[in-house]
Coordinates of C-alpha atoms in Angstrom, one line a residue:
M1 CA 19.9 45.1 31.4
T2 CA 17.7 43.8 34.2
I3 CA 18.3 40.3 35.5
D4 CA 15.2 39.2 33.7
E5 CA 16.4 40.6 30.4
L6 CA 19.9 39.0 30.9
V7 CA 18.4 35.6 31.5
L8 CA 16.2 35.8 28.4
A9 CA 19.1 37.3 26.3
R10 CA 21.7 34.7 27.2
Y11 CA 22.2 31.8 24.8
S12 CA 25.0 29.3 24.0
V13 CA 27.1 30.8 21.3
R14 CA 28.9 28.2 19.1
D15 CA 30.4 30.5 16.4
Y16 CA 32.5 33.7 17.0
T17 CA 33.9 36.5 14.9
E18 CA 37.6 37.1 14.8
T19 CA 37.2 40.2 17.0
P20 CA 39.4 39.7 20.1
V21 CA 38.1 39.9 23.7
T22 CA 40.0 42.9 25.1
D23 CA 42.1 42.9 28.3
G24 CA 39.5 45.3 29.8
Q25 CA 36.6 42.9 29.0
V26 CA 38.4 40.0 30.5
R27 CA 39.2 42.0 33.6
E28 CA 35.5 43.1 33.9
L29 CA 34.4 39.4 33.6
L30 CA 36.9 38.3 36.2
E31 CA 35.8 40.9 38.7
V32 CA 32.2 39.8 38.5
A33 CA 33.3 36.1 38.7
R34 CA 35.4 36.9 41.8
M35 CA 32.2 38.0 43.6
A36 CA 30.3 34.7 43.0
P37 CA 29.1 33.0 46.1
S38 CA 30.4 29.6 47.1
A39 CA 29.7 27.0 49.9
C40 CA 31.0 28.4 53.2
N41 CA 32.7 31.2 51.1
R42 CA 35.6 28.8 50.3
Q43 CA 36.0 30.1 46.8
P44 CA 37.6 26.8 45.7
W45 CA 38.4 27.8 42.2
E46 CA 41.1 29.1 39.9
I47 CA 40.4 30.6 36.5
F48 CA 42.8 30.2 33.6
V49 CA 42.4 32.8 30.8
V50 CA 43.6 31.3 27.5
R51 CA 44.0 33.8 24.6
L52 CA 47.4 33.1 23.2
P53 CA 47.4 30.9 20.0
V54 CA 49.6 28.2 21.5
G55 CA 47.3 27.9 24.5
L56 CA 44.1 27.9 22.5
A57 CA 45.6 25.2 20.2
K58 CA 46.2 23.0 23.2
I59 CA 42.8 23.5 24.7
C60 CA 41.1 22.9 21.3
K61 CA 42.8 19.4 21.2
A62 CA 40.9 18.6 24.4
Y63 CA 37.6 19.5 22.8
P64 CA 38.1 19.1 19.0
R65 CA 35.0 20.8 17.6
D66 CA 35.3 23.2 14.7
W67 CA 33.0 25.8 16.3
F68 CA 35.2 25.8 19.5
K69 CA 38.2 26.9 17.4
T70 CA 36.5 30.2 16.5
A71 CA 36.6 31.5 20.1
P72 CA 39.3 34.1 20.6
C73 CA 39.3 33.5 24.4
V74 CA 38.6 30.5 26.6
L75 CA 38.2 30.6 30.4
V76 CA 39.1 27.3 32.1
L77 CA 37.3 27.0 35.4
A78 CA 39.1 24.7 37.8
A79 CA 38.0 23.4 41.2
D80 CA 40.4 22.9 44.0
H81 CA 39.0 19.9 45.9
D82 CA 41.4 20.5 48.8
Q83 CA 39.7 23.8 49.4
S84 CA 36.0 23.0 48.6
W85 CA 33.4 22.5 51.3
H86 CA 32.2 18.9 51.9
R87 CA 28.9 18.4 53.5
P88 CA 29.4 16.7 56.9
F89 CA 26.5 14.3 56.6
D90 CA 27.7 12.5 53.5
N91 CA 31.0 14.2 52.5
K92 CA 29.4 15.6 49.3
D93 CA 32.0 17.8 47.6
H94 CA 30.4 21.1 46.6
A95 CA 33.1 22.2 44.1
D96 CA 31.1 21.5 41.0
I97 CA 28.2 23.5 42.4
D98 CA 30.5 26.4 43.2
I99 CA 31.9 26.2 39.7
A100 CA 28.4 26.3 38.2
I101 CA 27.6 29.4 40.1
L102 CA 30.9 31.0 39.0
A103 CA 30.1 30.1 35.4
D104 CA 26.6 31.6 35.6
H105 CA 28.0 34.9 36.8
I106 CA 30.5 34.9 34.0
T107 CA 28.1 34.0 31.2
L108 CA 25.4 36.5 32.4
K109 CA 28.0 39.3 32.6
A110 CA 29.4 38.3 29.1
T111 CA 25.8 38.7 27.8
D112 CA 25.5 42.1 29.4
M113 CA 28.7 43.1 27.7
G114 CA 27.6 42.0 24.3
L115 CA 29.9 38.9 24.3
G116 CA 28.8 35.4 23.6
S117 CA 29.7 32.3 25.7
C118 CA 29.0 28.7 26.1
M119 CA 29.4 26.3 29.0
V120 CA 31.4 23.3 27.9
C121 CA 31.9 20.2 30.2
H122 CA 32.5 17.5 27.5
F123 CA 36.3 17.7 27.2
D124 CA 39.5 15.7 28.1
K125 CA 40.2 17.2 31.5
A126 CA 43.6 15.4 31.8
M127 CA 44.7 17.0 28.6
V128 CA 43.6 20.5 29.8
A129 CA 45.2 20.1 33.2
Q130 CA 48.5 19.1 31.6
A131 CA 48.4 21.8 29.0
L132 CA 48.0 24.5 31.7
G133 CA 50.3 22.9 34.2
M134 CA 47.7 22.6 36.9
K135 CA 48.6 21.4 40.4
P136 CA 47.2 18.0 41.3
S137 CA 44.4 19.3 43.6
L138 CA 42.9 21.3 40.6
E139 CA 40.3 19.7 38.4
P140 CA 39.3 21.5 35.2
V141 CA 35.5 21.4 35.4
M142 CA 34.3 23.7 32.7
L143 CA 35.5 25.6 29.6
I144 CA 33.8 28.8 28.7
P145 CA 34.6 30.0 25.2
L146 CA 34.1 33.8 24.9
G147 CA 33.9 36.1 21.9
H148 CA 31.7 38.2 19.8
P149 CA 28.8 36.1 18.5
N150 CA 28.7 35.3 14.8
I151 CA 25.2 33.7 15.0
A152 CA 21.8 34.9 16.1
P153 CA 20.1 33.3 19.1
K154 CA 17.5 30.6 18.6
E155 CA 14.2 30.5 20.3
K156 CA 14.5 28.9 23.7
S157 CA 12.6 25.8 24.5
R158 CA 11.9 25.2 28.2
K159 CA 9.6 22.9 30.2
S160 CA 6.6 24.5 31.8
L161 CA 6.5 25.4 35.5
E162 CA 3.9 22.7 36.0
E163 CA 6.5 20.1 34.8
I164 CA 9.3 21.2 37.1
V165 CA 7.7 22.7 40.3
H166 CA 6.1 20.9 43.1
F167 CA 4.3 22.7 45.9
W168 CA 3.9 21.0 49.3

């Protein structure tokens, strides 16, 4: 697919079949993720691949939604604030921006592979960090459930260019 086709095809999947995500598929996603750009190339992230039932059960407690439990794989994207770049003018931490770029690479590649995904930020991060034994400098920022979609995409609704673009 072209980038235009990928962007149009990608949607948030909130229902998955029981078909597992294979080791090869996970590896392919992680290789694309590894190539994501980050501020000053710090790559301040760690990715936790959760596929075992005991791990999925723990992660699902941090985001207790029925649809989330259907995902056979969840990627936990964690930012390391000790490694991230901070803008010198105001000390803005760019870890969240870097994680967002990482997530975009993952979700677009998943779409290209015929997998569904969703970016989830509404979860108990302390529960996830504890469940995965994260070091103190890591913050779980996003959960990306992955799997084979069990739903069809809905029509996208987006603002017009006139509403969001300003030329000066």
